[in-house]
Amino acid sequence: MLDSYGRNIDYIRISVTDRCNFQCLYCSHRLDVLPREQVLRFEDILNIVKAAKDLGFKKVRLTGGEPLLRRHIEQLVAMLQPVGLSIHMTTNGYFLHELSKPLFDAGLNGVNVSLDFVDAEKFRNITNGGRVEDVIAGIDSALDAGLKVKLNTVFTSWHTTDDMKQLIMFSKSRSIPIRFIELMPKNESSFSALFRNISEAKEMMGAFTKMTVEQVSGSDGPAQYFVTEDGVKVGFISFFNLNQCKQCNRLRVSSNGTIYPCLLSNKKLDAFDDIKAGTDKTKEVLSEAILMKPIHGNANEVGPYMSEIGG
Ligand code: SAM
Ligand code: SF4
């Protein structure tokens, strides 16, 4: 469906839980989680995806919190698969070693796995206790299962050239693309200490590899892509770039049924009851949210917590 500015909105991201097993320093993950009755059920999420399909959407991404914490998530994927959208997930990868195969069998097409560091200690510190070995085992199991894998790295002041090199070498060893994401100001205290302009990531990479611009066909999101001399596809995503708003094709739904038309806006629509009322009502409320999308984001409106809407 076209929004008020002629953009074709065909990609929906749905958070299936606000809970998480990590507490990344920049994510402002909330510890007071929603009571179960306020979280969308699998049937409700199916309503959203069916309504989105009717409105011409092509792709759905399940996210969180940590989506793999949602019990029987593979059953949700199996319920969504017949609708016909391409199904993806963003995950911290911790539980992938046990869930990759069931998720692939259920119809999941791909996973974006967050990997900020290969270095075990830095990884543990940024995630507040996560073990990088478990995430790497998860990535390998996803590849073995046949899932398409991409890596997401939030670029921070902790990253040294050596860390960047290790991440690129890891991507090369698994032949998977990696995207460096600039921090969005979601948590005031840790944000200023961790923030670093994404242009510095490109500069740091220039110290150990040559990169050529990659021409991307179709809509591959807001990333600007390059290929290293070793053939690794590398994306850079800046948090505030008015140019990328022209290509925005997304709508986000939080796990309690609030629709967010734009990540950099305070606009939102409480759609919990409408979603529960069935596909027709859900279609109406999704259409309303699409028409609420602003022409571009506002850097002063930082919107919801990342753990509510899943990035
Ligand atoms: N738990 C899953 C994960 O970590 O991949 C899914 C949810 S997480 C909120 C989705 C993505 O948002 C992750 O790649 C994470 O690194 C990123 N993210 C979280 N907080 C961010 C922030 N303040 N700025 C930029 N990206 C952020
Ligand atoms: Fe959890 Fe993902 Fe937020 Fe990290 S970024 S705390 S893994 S939701």
CSV table of C-alpha atoms and ligand atoms in Angstrom, one decimal:
chain,number,residue,atom,x,y,z
A,1,MET,CA,0.0,0.0,0.0
A,2,LEU,CA,1.2,3.5,-0.8
A,3,ASP,CA,1.6,6.0,2.0
A,4,SER,CA,0.8,9.7,1.8
A,5,TYR,CA,4.1,10.4,0.1
A,6,GLY,CA,3.9,7.7,-2.5
A,7,ARG,CA,6.2,5.2,-0.8
A,8,ASN,CA,5.2,1.6,-1.1
A,9,ILE,CA,5.0,0.1,2.4
A,10,ASP,CA,5.6,-3.6,2.0
A,11,TYR,CA,7.7,-4.7,5.0
A,12,ILE,CA,6.4,-5.3,8.5
A,13,ARG,CA,8.4,-5.9,11.6
A,14,ILE,CA,6.6,-7.5,14.5
A,15,SER,CA,8.0,-7.8,18.0
A,16,VAL,CA,6.9,-11.1,19.5
A,17,THR,CA,8.1,-10.5,23.1
A,18,ASP,CA,9.6,-7.6,25.1
A,19,ARG,CA,11.7,-10.1,27.1
A,20,CYS,CA,15.4,-10.7,26.5
A,21,ASN,CA,18.1,-12.9,28.0
A,22,PHE,CA,20.8,-10.2,27.3
A,23,GLN,CA,20.9,-6.6,28.4
A,24,CYS,CA,23.0,-4.8,25.8
A,25,LEU,CA,24.2,-1.5,27.2
A,26,TYR,CA,22.7,0.6,24.4
A,27,CYS,CA,19.4,-1.1,24.1
A,28,SER,CA,17.6,0.1,27.3
A,29,HIS,CA,16.1,-3.3,27.6
A,30,ARG,CA,13.4,-3.0,30.3
A,31,LEU,CA,13.3,-5.4,33.1
A,32,ASP,CA,9.7,-4.9,34.0
A,33,VAL,CA,8.2,-7.1,31.3
A,34,LEU,CA,4.6,-7.0,30.1
A,35,PRO,CA,2.1,-9.3,31.7
A,36,ARG,CA,1.2,-12.2,29.4
A,37,GLU,CA,-2.4,-11.0,28.8
A,38,GLN,CA,-1.0,-7.8,27.2
A,39,VAL,CA,1.2,-9.6,24.7
A,40,LEU,CA,-0.1,-10.5,21.3
A,41,ARG,CA,-1.0,-14.2,20.9
A,42,PHE,CA,0.1,-16.2,17.9
A,43,GLU,CA,-3.4,-15.9,16.4
A,44,ASP,CA,-3.2,-12.1,16.7
A,45,ILE,CA,0.2,-12.1,14.9
A,46,LEU,CA,-1.4,-14.2,12.2
A,47,ASN,CA,-4.1,-11.6,11.8
A,48,ILE,CA,-1.5,-8.9,11.3
A,49,VAL,CA,0.4,-10.9,8.7
A,50,LYS,CA,-2.8,-11.9,6.8
A,51,ALA,CA,-3.9,-8.2,6.9
A,52,ALA,CA,-0.5,-7.1,5.7
A,53,LYS,CA,-0.6,-9.6,2.8
A,54,ASP,CA,-4.0,-8.2,1.8
A,55,LEU,CA,-2.5,-4.7,1.7
A,56,GLY,CA,0.4,-5.9,-0.5
A,57,PHE,CA,3.1,-6.5,2.0
A,58,LYS,CA,5.9,-8.8,0.9
A,59,LYS,CA,8.1,-9.4,3.9
A,60,VAL,CA,7.7,-9.9,7.7
A,61,ARG,CA,10.4,-9.8,10.2
A,62,LEU,CA,9.9,-11.3,13.7
A,63,THR,CA,11.9,-9.5,16.4
A,64,GLY,CA,11.9,-8.7,20.1
A,65,GLY,CA,13.2,-8.4,22.8
A,66,GLU,CA,14.6,-11.7,22.0
A,67,PRO,CA,12.2,-13.6,19.6
A,68,LEU,CA,13.7,-17.0,20.4
A,69,LEU,CA,12.5,-16.6,24.0
A,70,ARG,CA,8.9,-16.8,22.8
A,71,ARG,CA,7.9,-20.4,23.5
A,72,HIS,CA,7.2,-22.5,20.4
A,73,ILE,CA,8.2,-19.7,18.1
A,74,GLU,CA,8.6,-22.3,15.3
A,75,GLN,CA,4.9,-22.9,15.6
A,76,LEU,CA,4.3,-19.3,14.9
A,77,VAL,CA,6.5,-19.4,11.8
A,78,ALA,CA,4.6,-22.5,10.6
A,79,MET,CA,1.3,-20.6,11.1
A,80,LEU,CA,2.5,-17.6,9.1
A,81,GLN,CA,4.2,-19.6,6.3
A,82,PRO,CA,1.0,-20.4,4.3
A,83,VAL,CA,0.1,-16.6,4.1
A,84,GLY,CA,2.9,-16.2,1.6
A,85,LEU,CA,5.1,-13.4,2.9
A,86,SER,CA,8.9,-14.0,3.1
A,87,ILE,CA,9.6,-14.6,6.8
A,88,HIS,CA,12.7,-13.3,8.5
A,89,MET,CA,13.9,-12.9,12.1
A,90,THR,CA,16.4,-10.7,14.0
A,91,THR,CA,17.9,-12.5,17.0
A,92,ASN,CA,20.8,-12.4,19.4
A,93,GLY,CA,21.4,-16.0,18.2
A,94,TYR,CA,21.8,-17.4,21.7
A,95,PHE,CA,19.2,-20.1,21.2
A,96,LEU,CA,19.7,-20.7,17.5
A,97,HIS,CA,21.8,-23.9,18.1
A,98,GLU,CA,18.6,-25.7,19.1
A,99,LEU,CA,16.1,-23.8,17.1
A,100,SER,CA,17.6,-23.3,13.6
A,101,LYS,CA,16.5,-26.5,12.1
A,102,PRO,CA,12.8,-26.4,13.4
A,103,LEU,CA,12.6,-22.8,12.3
A,104,PHE,CA,13.9,-23.6,8.8
A,105,ASP,CA,11.5,-26.5,8.5
A,106,ALA,CA,8.6,-24.3,9.6
A,107,GLY,CA,9.4,-21.9,6.8
A,108,LEU,CA,11.8,-19.2,8.1
A,109,ASN,CA,13.8,-17.8,5.3
A,110,GLY,CA,16.6,-15.9,7.1
A,111,VAL,CA,18.0,-14.6,10.3
A,112,ASN,CA,19.9,-11.4,11.1
A,113,VAL,CA,22.1,-12.2,14.1
A,114,SER,CA,23.5,-9.5,16.3
A,115,LEU,CA,27.2,-9.8,16.9
A,116,ASP,CA,28.9,-6.8,18.3
A,117,PHE,CA,32.3,-8.4,19.0
A,118,VAL,CA,34.1,-11.6,18.3
A,119,ASP,CA,36.3,-10.9,21.4
A,120,ALA,CA,34.7,-12.9,24.2
A,121,GLU,CA,35.3,-10.3,26.9
A,122,LYS,CA,34.0,-7.3,25.0
A,123,PHE,CA,31.0,-9.3,23.9
A,124,ARG,CA,30.3,-10.3,27.5
A,125,ASN,CA,30.6,-6.7,28.7
A,126,ILE,CA,28.4,-5.1,26.0
A,127,THR,CA,25.7,-7.8,26.4
A,128,ASN,CA,25.9,-7.9,30.1
A,129,GLY,CA,27.0,-11.5,30.4
A,130,GLY,CA,26.5,-13.1,27.0
A,131,ARG,CA,28.9,-15.8,25.7
A,132,VAL,CA,30.1,-15.2,22.2
A,133,GLU,CA,30.8,-18.9,21.7
A,134,ASP,CA,27.1,-19.7,22.1
A,135,VAL,CA,26.2,-17.0,19.5
A,136,ILE,CA,28.8,-18.3,17.1
A,137,ALA,CA,27.5,-21.9,17.5
A,138,GLY,CA,24.0,-20.5,16.8
A,139,ILE,CA,25.2,-18.8,13.6
A,140,ASP,CA,26.9,-22.0,12.4
A,141,SER,CA,23.7,-24.0,13.1
A,142,ALA,CA,21.6,-21.5,11.2
A,143,LEU,CA,24.0,-21.9,8.2
A,144,ASP,CA,23.9,-25.7,8.5
A,145,ALA,CA,20.1,-25.7,8.6
A,146,GLY,CA,20.0,-23.7,5.3
A,147,LEU,CA,18.9,-20.3,6.7
A,148,LYS,CA,20.2,-17.1,5.0
A,149,VAL,CA,22.3,-15.3,7.6
A,150,LYS,CA,23.4,-11.7,8.0
A,151,LEU,CA,25.3,-10.1,10.9
A,152,ASN,CA,24.4,-6.9,12.6
A,153,THR,CA,27.0,-5.0,14.6
A,154,VAL,CA,26.2,-1.9,16.6
A,155,PHE,CA,29.2,0.3,16.1
A,156,THR,CA,30.5,1.8,19.4
A,157,SER,CA,33.4,3.7,20.9
A,158,TRP,CA,34.6,0.3,22.2
A,159,HIS,CA,35.5,-0.9,18.7
A,160,THR,CA,39.1,-0.9,17.7
A,161,THR,CA,40.6,-1.6,14.3
A,162,ASP,CA,41.4,-5.0,15.5
A,163,ASP,CA,37.8,-5.7,16.5
A,164,MET,CA,36.6,-4.6,13.1
A,165,LYS,CA,39.2,-6.9,11.5
A,166,GLN,CA,38.0,-9.8,13.6
A,167,LEU,CA,34.4,-9.2,12.6
A,168,ILE,CA,35.3,-9.0,8.9
A,169,MET,CA,37.4,-12.1,9.1
A,170,PHE,CA,34.5,-13.9,10.8
A,171,SER,CA,32.1,-12.8,8.1
A,172,LYS,CA,34.6,-14.0,5.5
A,173,SER,CA,35.0,-17.4,7.2
A,174,ARG,CA,31.2,-18.0,7.0
A,175,SER,CA,30.7,-16.1,3.7
A,176,ILE,CA,28.0,-13.9,5.2
A,177,PRO,CA,27.3,-10.1,5.0
A,178,ILE,CA,27.8,-7.8,7.9
A,179,ARG,CA,26.2,-4.5,8.6
A,180,PHE,CA,27.6,-1.9,11.0
A,181,ILE,CA,24.8,0.1,12.7
A,182,GLU,CA,25.2,3.5,14.2
A,183,LEU,CA,23.8,3.8,17.7
A,184,MET,CA,20.4,5.4,18.1
A,185,PRO,CA,20.0,7.6,21.2
A,186,LYS,CA,17.7,5.3,23.2
A,187,ASN,CA,19.4,5.4,26.5
A,188,GLU,CA,20.8,8.7,27.5
A,189,SER,CA,23.4,7.5,30.0
A,190,SER,CA,25.2,4.9,28.0
A,191,PHE,CA,24.5,6.5,24.7
A,192,SER,CA,26.9,9.4,24.8
A,193,ALA,CA,29.7,7.2,26.1
A,194,LEU,CA,29.2,4.5,23.4
A,195,PHE,CA,28.1,6.7,20.4
A,196,ARG,CA,30.5,7.1,17.5
A,197,ASN,CA,29.8,8.3,14.0
A,198,ILE,CA,29.4,5.5,11.5
A,199,SER,CA,31.8,7.3,9.1
A,200,GLU,CA,34.6,6.2,11.6
A,201,ALA,CA,33.7,2.6,11.0
A,202,LYS,CA,34.5,3.1,7.3
A,203,GLU,CA,37.7,4.9,8.0
A,204,MET,CA,38.9,2.2,10.4
A,205,MET,CA,38.2,-0.5,7.8
A,206,GLY,CA,40.2,1.5,5.3
A,207,ALA,CA,43.3,0.7,7.5
A,208,PHE,CA,43.2,-3.0,6.6
A,209,THR,CA,41.1,-3.4,3.4
A,210,LYS,CA,40.1,-1.7,0.2
A,211,MET,CA,36.3,-1.4,-0.3
A,212,THR,CA,34.3,-0.8,-3.5
A,213,VAL,CA,30.7,0.4,-3.6
A,214,GLU,CA,28.2,-2.4,-4.1
A,215,GLN,CA,25.3,-1.6,-6.4
A,216,VAL,CA,22.3,-3.0,-4.5
A,217,SER,CA,19.3,-4.1,-6.6
A,218,GLY,CA,15.8,-3.5,-5.1
A,219,SER,CA,15.2,-2.4,-1.6
A,220,ASP,CA,17.8,-3.7,0.9
A,221,GLY,CA,16.9,-1.3,3.6
A,222,PRO,CA,18.8,1.8,4.7
A,223,ALA,CA,22.3,0.3,4.5
A,224,GLN,CA,25.0,1.6,2.2
A,225,TYR,CA,26.9,-1.4,0.9
A,226,PHE,CA,30.5,-2.0,0.0
A,227,VAL,CA,32.6,-5.1,-0.9
A,228,THR,CA,36.0,-5.6,0.6
A,229,GLU,CA,38.9,-6.8,-1.5
A,230,ASP,CA,38.3,-10.3,0.1
A,231,GLY,CA,34.8,-10.3,-1.2
A,232,VAL,CA,33.0,-9.6,2.1
A,233,LYS,CA,29.8,-7.6,1.7
A,234,VAL,CA,29.7,-4.8,4.3
A,235,GLY,CA,26.9,-2.4,5.1
A,236,PHE,CA,26.9,0.8,7.0
A,237,ILE,CA,23.7,2.2,8.5
A,238,SER,CA,23.5,5.6,10.0
A,239,PHE,CA,20.7,6.4,12.4
A,240,PHE,CA,19.6,9.7,11.0
A,241,ASN,CA,19.8,10.2,7.3
A,242,LEU,CA,17.0,12.0,5.6
A,243,ASN,CA,17.8,10.4,2.2
A,244,GLN,CA,17.0,7.0,3.5
A,245,CYS,CA,13.5,8.1,4.6
A,246,LYS,CA,12.6,8.5,0.9
A,247,GLN,CA,13.0,4.7,0.5
A,248,CYS,CA,11.4,3.7,3.8
A,249,ASN,CA,9.0,0.8,3.3
A,250,ARG,CA,8.5,-0.3,6.9
A,251,LEU,CA,5.9,-0.5,9.6
A,252,ARG,CA,6.6,-1.8,13.1
A,253,VAL,CA,4.3,-3.5,15.6
A,254,SER,CA,5.3,-4.0,19.3
A,255,SER,CA,4.5,-7.1,21.3
A,256,ASN,CA,1.6,-5.3,22.9
A,257,GLY,CA,0.0,-4.4,19.6
A,258,THR,CA,1.2,-0.8,19.3
A,259,ILE,CA,2.0,0.2,15.7
A,260,TYR,CA,4.9,2.6,15.1
A,261,PRO,CA,4.8,4.3,11.7
A,262,CYS,CA,8.4,5.6,12.0
A,263,LEU,CA,11.4,4.8,14.3
A,264,LEU,CA,12.3,8.5,14.6
A,265,SER,CA,8.9,9.8,15.6
A,266,ASN,CA,6.6,9.9,18.6
A,267,LYS,CA,3.6,8.9,16.5
A,268,LYS,CA,2.0,5.6,17.5
A,269,LEU,CA,-1.3,3.8,17.3
A,270,ASP,CA,-2.6,1.4,20.0
A,271,ALA,CA,-4.0,-1.4,17.9
A,272,PHE,CA,-4.2,-4.2,20.5
A,273,ASP,CA,-8.0,-4.5,20.5
A,274,ASP,CA,-8.4,-4.0,16.7
A,275,ILE,CA,-5.8,-6.7,16.0
A,276,LYS,CA,-7.7,-9.1,18.3
A,277,ALA,CA,-10.9,-8.2,16.5
A,278,GLY,CA,-9.8,-10.0,13.3
A,279,THR,CA,-8.2,-9.5,9.9
A,280,ASP,CA,-10.6,-6.8,8.6
A,281,LYS,CA,-10.2,-4.6,11.6
A,282,THR,CA,-6.4,-5.2,11.5
A,283,LYS,CA,-6.3,-4.1,7.9
A,284,GLU,CA,-8.1,-0.9,8.8
A,285,VAL,CA,-5.6,0.0,11.6
A,286,LEU,CA,-2.5,-1.0,9.5
A,287,SER,CA,-3.8,1.3,6.7
A,288,GLU,CA,-4.3,4.1,9.2
A,289,ALA,CA,-0.8,3.7,10.5
A,290,ILE,CA,0.6,3.7,6.9
A,291,LEU,CA,-1.1,7.0,6.3
A,292,MET,CA,0.4,8.4,9.6
A,293,LYS,CA,4.0,7.8,8.3
A,294,PRO,CA,5.8,11.2,8.4
A,295,ILE,CA,7.7,12.3,5.3
A,296,HIS,CA,10.9,11.9,7.3
A,297,GLY,CA,12.0,11.1,10.8
A,298,ASN,CA,12.9,13.7,13.4
A,299,ALA,CA,16.2,13.2,15.3
A,300,ASN,CA,14.6,14.8,18.4
A,301,GLU,CA,11.8,12.3,18.5
A,302,VAL,CA,13.6,9.1,19.6
A,303,GLY,CA,10.4,7.0,19.7
A,304,PRO,CA,10.1,3.7,21.6
A,305,TYR,CA,12.7,1.6,23.3
A,306,MET,CA,14.5,-0.8,21.0
A,307,SER,CA,13.5,-3.8,23.0
A,308,GLU,CA,9.9,-2.8,22.5
A,309,ILE,CA,10.0,-2.6,18.7
A,310,GLY,CA,13.1,-4.7,17.9
A,311,GLY,CA,15.2,-2.3,15.9
B,1,SAM,N1,17.3,-9.3,20.5
B,1,SAM,C1,17.4,-9.3,19.1
B,1,SAM,C2,18.8,-8.9,18.7
B,1,SAM,O1,19.5,-8.4,19.5
B,1,SAM,O2,19.1,-9.0,17.5
B,1,SAM,C3,16.3,-8.5,18.4
B,1,SAM,C4,16.0,-7.2,19.0
B,1,SAM,S1,17.2,-6.0,19.0
B,1,SAM,C5,16.4,-4.6,19.7
B,1,SAM,C6,17.3,-5.6,17.2
B,1,SAM,C7,18.5,-4.9,16.8
B,1,SAM,O3,18.5,-3.6,17.3
B,1,SAM,C8,19.8,-5.5,17.2
B,1,SAM,O4,20.7,-5.7,16.0
B,1,SAM,C9,20.4,-4.5,18.1
B,1,SAM,O5,21.8,-4.6,18.1
B,1,SAM,C10,19.9,-3.2,17.6
B,1,SAM,N2,19.8,-2.1,18.6
B,1,SAM,C11,19.4,-2.2,19.9
B,1,SAM,N3,19.5,-1.0,20.5
B,1,SAM,C12,20.0,-0.1,19.5
B,1,SAM,C13,20.4,1.3,19.5
B,1,SAM,N4,20.2,2.0,20.5
B,1,SAM,N5,20.9,1.8,18.3
B,1,SAM,C14,21.0,1.0,17.2
B,1,SAM,N6,20.7,-0.3,17.2
B,1,SAM,C15,20.2,-0.9,18.3
B,2,SF4,FE1,18.3,-8.0,24.0
B,2,SF4,FE2,18.6,-7.6,21.4
B,2,SF4,FE3,18.3,-5.5,23.2
B,2,SF4,FE4,20.5,-6.9,23.2
B,2,SF4,S1,19.8,-5.7,21.5
B,2,SF4,S2,19.3,-6.4,25.0
B,2,SF4,S3,19.9,-8.9,22.7
B,2,SF4,S4,16.8,-7.0,22.7
